Tab-separated table of C-alpha atoms in Angstrom:
chain	number	residue	atom	x	y	z
L	1	UNK	CA	151.290	21.652	169.375
L	2	UNK	CA	154.367	20.678	167.216
L	3	UNK	CA	157.531	20.106	168.929
L	4	UNK	CA	161.179	19.818	167.266
L	5	UNK	CA	164.672	19.539	167.896
L	6	UNK	CA	166.737	21.855	165.705
L	7	UNK	CA	170.505	22.139	165.108
L	8	UNK	CA	171.957	25.656	165.811
L	9	UNK	CA	175.621	24.547	164.906
L	10	UNK	CA	177.316	21.374	164.673
L	11	UNK	CA	176.449	18.997	167.518
L	12	UNK	CA	174.515	21.798	169.232
L	13	UNK	CA	170.735	20.937	169.556
L	14	UNK	CA	167.832	23.248	170.930
L	15	UNK	CA	164.242	22.209	171.441
L	16	UNK	CA	161.816	24.261	169.510
L	17	UNK	CA	158.018	24.655	168.787
L	18	UNK	CA	156.265	25.388	165.410
L	19	UNK	CA	154.035	28.577	165.482
L	20	UNK	CA	150.669	29.015	163.900
L	21	UNK	CA	152.388	30.779	160.999
L	22	UNK	CA	154.773	27.564	160.491
L	23	UNK	CA	157.748	29.431	161.743
L	24	UNK	CA	160.024	27.543	164.068
L	25	UNK	CA	160.584	28.976	167.547
L	26	UNK	CA	163.832	28.262	169.332
L	27	UNK	CA	162.746	27.817	172.861
L	28	UNK	CA	166.348	27.841	174.166
L	29	UNK	CA	167.453	31.237	172.695
L	30	UNK	CA	164.128	32.720	173.503
L	31	UNK	CA	165.243	32.597	177.243
L	32	UNK	CA	167.130	35.797	176.442
L	33	UNK	CA	164.034	37.622	175.546
L	34	UNK	CA	161.024	35.982	177.394
L	35	UNK	CA	161.294	34.798	181.176
L	36	UNK	CA	158.596	32.221	180.579
L	37	UNK	CA	160.963	30.450	178.290
L	38	UNK	CA	163.211	29.349	181.308
L	39	UNK	CA	160.289	26.965	182.448
L	40	UNK	CA	160.796	24.773	179.308
L	41	UNK	CA	163.297	22.074	179.616
L	42	UNK	CA	166.269	22.508	176.989
L	43	UNK	CA	166.262	18.910	175.927
L	44	UNK	CA	163.444	16.978	174.239
L	45	UNK	CA	163.466	13.902	176.544
L	46	UNK	CA	163.255	16.060	179.612
L	47	UNK	CA	160.623	18.207	178.002
L	48	UNK	CA	158.440	15.161	177.375
L	49	UNK	CA	159.226	13.819	180.816
L	50	UNK	CA	157.870	17.232	182.047
L	51	UNK	CA	154.405	16.233	180.944
L	52	UNK	CA	151.526	18.798	181.113
L	53	UNK	CA	153.586	21.402	183.009
L	54	UNK	CA	156.304	21.538	180.385
L	55	UNK	CA	153.792	21.519	177.503
L	56	UNK	CA	151.817	24.382	179.171
L	57	UNK	CA	155.185	26.336	179.425
L	58	UNK	CA	155.707	25.753	175.714
L	59	UNK	CA	152.350	27.028	174.909
L	60	UNK	CA	152.811	30.122	177.026
L	61	UNK	CA	155.774	30.915	174.966
L	62	UNK	CA	153.773	30.350	171.827
L	63	UNK	CA	151.152	32.704	173.046
L	64	UNK	CA	153.644	35.294	174.211
L	65	UNK	CA	155.241	35.376	170.773
L	66	UNK	CA	151.981	35.422	168.907
L	67	UNK	CA	151.026	38.497	171.055
L	68	UNK	CA	154.031	40.495	170.252
L	69	UNK	CA	154.182	43.406	167.994
L	70	UNK	CA	155.407	43.064	164.467
L	71	UNK	CA	158.514	44.921	165.243
L	72	UNK	CA	159.238	42.611	168.207
L	73	UNK	CA	158.669	39.512	166.030
L	74	UNK	CA	160.996	40.968	163.484
L	75	UNK	CA	163.557	41.349	166.128
L	76	UNK	CA	163.242	37.609	166.854
L	77	UNK	CA	163.606	36.636	163.241
L	78	UNK	CA	166.693	38.860	163.070
L	79	UNK	CA	168.242	37.159	166.017
L	80	UNK	CA	167.357	33.629	164.878
L	81	UNK	CA	164.674	32.905	167.473
L	82	UNK	CA	162.142	32.592	164.948
L	83	UNK	CA	163.199	30.876	161.965
L	84	UNK	CA	161.480	30.179	158.486
L	85	UNK	CA	160.705	26.459	158.203
L	86	UNK	CA	162.657	26.044	154.968
L	87	UNK	CA	165.680	27.538	156.685
L	88	UNK	CA	165.680	25.365	159.673
L	89	UNK	CA	168.049	22.506	160.316
L	90	UNK	CA	165.924	19.820	161.775
L	91	UNK	CA	167.435	17.016	163.741
L	92	UNK	CA	165.348	13.817	164.644
L	93	UNK	CA	162.754	15.247	167.295
L	94	UNK	CA	164.340	12.919	169.903
L	95	UNK	CA	167.985	12.815	169.033
L	96	UNK	CA	169.001	10.403	171.667
L	97	UNK	CA	166.067	7.941	172.774
L	98	UNK	CA	167.079	5.049	175.025
L	99	UNK	CA	164.943	2.786	172.724
L	100	UNK	CA	163.968	2.727	169.126
L	101	UNK	CA	161.539	-0.140	168.624
L	102	UNK	CA	160.592	-0.813	164.917
L	103	UNK	CA	157.501	-3.005	164.504
L	104	UNK	CA	157.494	-5.210	161.463
L	105	UNK	CA	154.826	-7.185	159.535
L	106	UNK	CA	152.054	-4.923	160.732
L	107	UNK	CA	150.042	-4.068	157.645
L	108	UNK	CA	147.650	-6.809	156.256
L	109	UNK	CA	148.219	-5.730	152.678
L	110	UNK	CA	151.993	-5.564	153.121
L	111	UNK	CA	152.009	-9.223	154.254
L	112	UNK	CA	150.070	-10.069	151.052
L	113	UNK	CA	152.662	-8.332	148.825
L	114	UNK	CA	155.434	-10.105	150.585
L	115	UNK	CA	154.684	-13.515	149.005
L	116	UNK	CA	151.759	-14.168	151.303
L	117	UNK	CA	153.677	-13.952	154.552
L	118	UNK	CA	151.333	-15.134	157.375
L	119	UNK	CA	149.891	-12.868	159.853
L	120	UNK	CA	152.054	-13.135	162.967
L	121	UNK	CA	150.404	-14.287	166.211
L	122	UNK	CA	151.847	-11.470	168.097
L	123	UNK	CA	153.656	-8.172	167.510
L	124	UNK	CA	157.044	-8.665	165.876
L	125	UNK	CA	159.877	-6.072	165.857
L	126	UNK	CA	163.550	-5.186	166.513
L	127	UNK	CA	165.371	-2.291	168.138
L	128	UNK	CA	168.017	-0.033	166.623
L	129	UNK	CA	170.438	2.363	168.178
L	130	UNK	CA	170.238	6.245	167.800
L	131	UNK	CA	173.091	6.609	165.307
L	132	UNK	CA	170.658	5.126	162.807
L	133	UNK	CA	168.687	8.428	163.144
L	134	UNK	CA	168.710	11.367	160.874
L	135	UNK	CA	166.458	14.310	160.731
L	136	UNK	CA	164.098	15.801	158.170
L	137	UNK	CA	166.076	16.907	154.997
L	138	UNK	CA	169.033	14.773	156.432
L	139	UNK	CA	170.916	12.553	154.103
L	140	UNK	CA	170.341	8.872	153.831
L	141	UNK	CA	173.882	7.606	153.155
L	142	UNK	CA	174.051	4.541	150.729
L	143	UNK	CA	176.829	2.280	152.474
L	144	UNK	CA	179.655	1.129	150.090
L	145	UNK	CA	179.364	-2.380	151.353
L	146	UNK	CA	175.779	-2.647	150.347
L	147	UNK	CA	174.617	0.167	148.162
L	148	UNK	CA	172.458	-1.428	145.433
L	149	UNK	CA	169.290	-2.764	147.266
L	150	UNK	CA	168.177	0.063	149.569
L	151	UNK	CA	164.582	0.202	150.317
L	152	UNK	CA	162.094	2.482	152.049
L	153	UNK	CA	159.294	1.952	154.374
L	154	UNK	CA	157.147	4.805	155.482
L	155	UNK	CA	155.841	4.389	159.099
L	156	UNK	CA	153.542	6.348	161.436
L	157	UNK	CA	155.502	6.570	164.722
L	158	UNK	CA	154.735	7.330	168.337
L	159	UNK	CA	156.762	8.810	171.083
L	160	UNK	CA	156.430	8.022	174.846
L	161	UNK	CA	155.960	10.709	177.314
L	162	UNK	CA	156.094	8.650	180.489
L	163	UNK	CA	158.024	5.774	181.820
L	164	UNK	CA	156.062	2.495	181.556
L	165	UNK	CA	156.603	-1.221	182.249
L	166	UNK	CA	154.048	-4.116	182.041
L	167	UNK	CA	151.091	-1.811	181.335
L	168	UNK	CA	147.575	-2.962	180.176
L	169	UNK	CA	146.064	-2.143	176.717
L	170	UNK	CA	143.429	-0.058	178.412
L	171	UNK	CA	145.996	2.282	179.911
L	172	UNK	CA	148.552	2.045	177.253
L	173	UNK	CA	147.792	5.284	175.323
L	174	UNK	CA	148.105	7.298	178.586
L	175	UNK	CA	152.007	6.854	178.175
L	176	UNK	CA	152.044	8.285	174.669
L	177	UNK	CA	153.158	11.937	174.285
L	178	UNK	CA	152.525	12.314	170.553
L	179	UNK	CA	153.186	11.178	167.020
L	180	UNK	CA	156.024	11.527	164.424
L	181	UNK	CA	157.015	9.971	161.110
L	182	UNK	CA	159.994	7.488	160.380
L	183	UNK	CA	161.301	5.815	157.350
L	184	UNK	CA	162.569	2.275	158.288
L	185	UNK	CA	165.266	2.164	155.427
L	186	UNK	CA	166.703	-1.216	154.757
L	187	UNK	CA	169.492	-2.722	152.703
L	188	UNK	CA	167.576	-5.788	151.291
L	189	UNK	CA	170.766	-7.668	150.233
L	190	UNK	CA	169.992	-10.270	152.925
L	191	UNK	CA	166.094	-10.602	152.770
L	192	UNK	CA	165.923	-13.482	150.355
L	193	UNK	CA	166.956	-16.394	152.623
L	194	UNK	CA	164.065	-15.518	155.035
L	195	UNK	CA	161.635	-17.073	152.523
L	196	UNK	CA	163.617	-20.199	151.685
L	197	UNK	CA	165.378	-21.427	154.949
L	198	UNK	CA	163.719	-24.495	156.520
L	199	UNK	CA	166.047	-25.236	159.526
L	200	UNK	CA	165.269	-23.350	162.695
L	201	UNK	CA	169.001	-22.157	163.357
L	202	UNK	CA	169.155	-21.082	159.629
L	203	UNK	CA	165.897	-19.107	160.004
L	204	UNK	CA	167.381	-17.212	163.093
L	205	UNK	CA	170.598	-16.515	161.295
L	206	UNK	CA	168.796	-15.228	158.199
L	207	UNK	CA	166.464	-13.000	160.241
L	208	UNK	CA	169.415	-11.691	162.129
L	209	UNK	CA	171.303	-10.826	159.053
L	210	UNK	CA	168.199	-9.052	157.504
L	211	UNK	CA	167.739	-7.011	160.510
L	212	UNK	CA	171.418	-5.849	160.305
L	213	UNK	CA	170.488	-4.269	157.012
L	214	UNK	CA	168.339	-1.911	158.927
L	215	UNK	CA	170.784	-0.797	161.628
L	216	UNK	CA	173.274	1.414	159.145
L	217	UNK	CA	173.854	4.943	160.143
L	218	UNK	CA	171.152	7.415	158.866
L	219	UNK	CA	168.778	4.343	158.019
L	220	UNK	CA	166.101	5.701	160.394
L	221	UNK	CA	165.086	9.154	159.212
L	222	UNK	CA	162.660	10.644	161.767
L	223	UNK	CA	160.721	13.838	162.052
L	224	UNK	CA	160.424	16.600	161.365
L	225	UNK	CA	158.177	17.230	164.412
L	226	UNK	CA	156.340	15.353	167.217
L	227	UNK	CA	152.546	16.371	167.128
L	228	UNK	CA	151.275	16.066	170.526
L	229	UNK	CA	148.628	13.615	171.308
L	230	UNK	CA	145.766	15.959	171.658
L	231	UNK	CA	145.985	16.963	168.038
L	232	UNK	CA	145.360	13.509	166.669
L	233	UNK	CA	141.832	12.228	167.449
L	234	UNK	CA	142.537	8.732	166.070
L	235	UNK	CA	145.956	7.542	165.193
L	236	UNK	CA	144.371	4.364	163.755
L	237	UNK	CA	142.855	6.387	160.813
L	238	UNK	CA	145.527	8.335	159.244
L	239	UNK	CA	146.371	8.487	155.657
L	240	UNK	CA	150.185	7.560	154.896
L	241	UNK	CA	151.960	8.352	151.530
L	242	UNK	CA	155.309	7.693	150.352
L	243	UNK	CA	156.801	9.261	147.203
L	244	UNK	CA	160.081	8.499	145.470
L	245	UNK	CA	161.307	11.387	143.264
L	246	UNK	CA	157.495	12.406	143.196
L	247	UNK	CA	156.175	9.101	142.399
L	248	UNK	CA	153.746	7.486	144.734
L	249	UNK	CA	155.126	4.247	146.157
L	250	UNK	CA	152.974	3.658	149.224
L	251	UNK	CA	149.529	4.980	149.929
L	252	UNK	CA	147.366	3.447	152.796
L	253	UNK	CA	145.714	4.045	156.046
L	254	UNK	CA	146.806	3.077	159.495
L	255	UNK	CA	143.456	1.401	159.707
L	256	UNK	CA	145.147	-1.500	158.009
L	257	UNK	CA	147.300	-2.067	161.087
L	258	UNK	CA	147.182	-5.745	162.414
L	259	UNK	CA	148.213	-4.700	165.905
L	260	UNK	CA	147.038	-1.394	167.366
L	261	UNK	CA	149.006	1.081	169.467
L	262	UNK	CA	147.763	-0.253	172.789
L	263	UNK	CA	148.433	-3.706	171.757
L	264	UNK	CA	152.006	-2.842	170.821
L	265	UNK	CA	152.639	-0.877	173.923
L	266	UNK	CA	151.053	-3.508	176.164
L	267	UNK	CA	152.898	-6.323	174.737
L	268	UNK	CA	156.326	-4.921	174.442
L	269	UNK	CA	156.078	-3.171	177.809
L	270	UNK	CA	156.071	-6.534	179.371
L	271	UNK	CA	159.717	-6.792	178.369
L	272	UNK	CA	160.952	-3.330	178.068
L	273	UNK	CA	160.878	-0.486	180.446
L	274	UNK	CA	160.025	2.493	178.017
L	275	UNK	CA	161.181	6.094	178.976
L	276	UNK	CA	160.056	9.384	177.905
L	277	UNK	CA	161.309	10.142	174.338
L	278	UNK	CA	161.472	6.436	173.388
L	279	UNK	CA	160.292	5.874	169.743
L	280	UNK	CA	158.099	3.137	168.276
L	281	UNK	CA	157.614	2.784	164.561
L	282	UNK	CA	154.340	0.962	163.782
L	283	UNK	CA	155.143	-0.938	160.483
L	284	UNK	CA	154.954	0.021	156.957
L	285	UNK	CA	151.972	-0.510	154.446
L	286	UNK	CA	152.213	-2.077	150.971
L	287	UNK	CA	154.356	-0.735	148.128
L	288	UNK	CA	157.924	-1.202	149.645
L	289	UNK	CA	160.498	-1.518	146.777
L	290	UNK	CA	161.471	-5.119	147.336
L	291	UNK	CA	157.805	-6.179	147.035
L	292	UNK	CA	157.465	-4.640	143.603
L	293	UNK	CA	157.720	-6.454	140.340
L	294	UNK	CA	160.274	-5.500	139.251
L	295	UNK	CA	161.855	-4.302	142.591
L	296	UNK	CA	162.504	-0.597	143.011
L	297	UNK	CA	165.427	0.517	145.043
L	298	UNK	CA	166.680	3.961	145.995
L	299	UNK	CA	169.948	5.263	144.630
L	300	UNK	CA	172.054	8.463	145.248
L	301	UNK	CA	170.276	11.556	144.187
L	302	UNK	CA	166.951	10.234	144.814
L	303	UNK	CA	164.516	11.980	147.164
L	304	UNK	CA	162.204	10.018	149.343
L	305	UNK	CA	159.200	11.647	151.204
L	306	UNK	CA	156.868	10.067	153.784
L	307	UNK	CA	153.766	12.020	154.601
L	308	UNK	CA	151.329	11.161	157.334
L	309	UNK	CA	148.045	13.050	157.693
L	310	UNK	CA	147.939	15.404	160.645
L	311	UNK	CA	151.702	14.865	161.270
L	312	UNK	CA	153.523	16.290	158.397
L	313	UNK	CA	156.051	15.339	155.726
L	314	UNK	CA	159.504	13.856	156.219
L	315	UNK	CA	161.766	14.461	153.257
L	316	UNK	CA	165.273	12.971	152.753
L	317	UNK	CA	167.929	12.694	149.965
L	318	UNK	CA	170.075	9.617	149.293
L	319	UNK	CA	173.797	10.156	148.844
L	320	UNK	CA	176.676	7.876	148.180
L	321	UNK	CA	178.740	6.790	151.237
């Protein structure tokens, strides 16, 4: 099952599901036509928190629409309940997570391209706030204060479906609802000192400044959908490809992850209490712009696309701020 959050009008979001014909079904407006749609929570975090019962309600809606006559389906299209994929305004699948956790330094080959950065002894990461999010086909805004070194990092991402704290690796995957895609966009203006500082306080300050370059509005594109966990047999064996204006920049598999999903969940849940809808990006493979010789950075007008096998393709355009 593929779930989405779509924008009906400014600041007005509805949960949706993708049909077998790749149309987008507005599950909120569907309530006017189908009684079963009233059993579907209207907001993604609540839908995920509803677990199997909520997902079964979504599936019942999909089945009911699939079994409608051609005339009835045409009526749904006319009323906007069924939308063509290309006509849909996608928001981030979870527009308002309580935690966005981004894992760094988690592909072996990526560490090699970053001047031989050593393998970390434990997962490393940082958090972002939801204003950094933007959806599929949303704009990445190049900020006027740092417009010249904007980099991409395509990442397979997972979404929690249950609250969890201090869980073991063995039980960790029970708390995952599904998978999506993120692009950990970065202003690289402050990355250099990380590799040159020698004093501990200077290293902390350099890392902090570098992380601020990832916090800017629209610097975490996410989507277009959440694919439920049952549709991905092994998240550690997915092809990930990033293209910039059609040219392949990153091409790798999640089998190169240093820390797998259970390890990430178990480690970070010993500190955080995760909630349904919280998002964790799992790191980026080699091919990032700053690691290239010469470096490659995004500029206004560029189109960056991140595709993950079995999940879909996230596409965004860079615009001047």
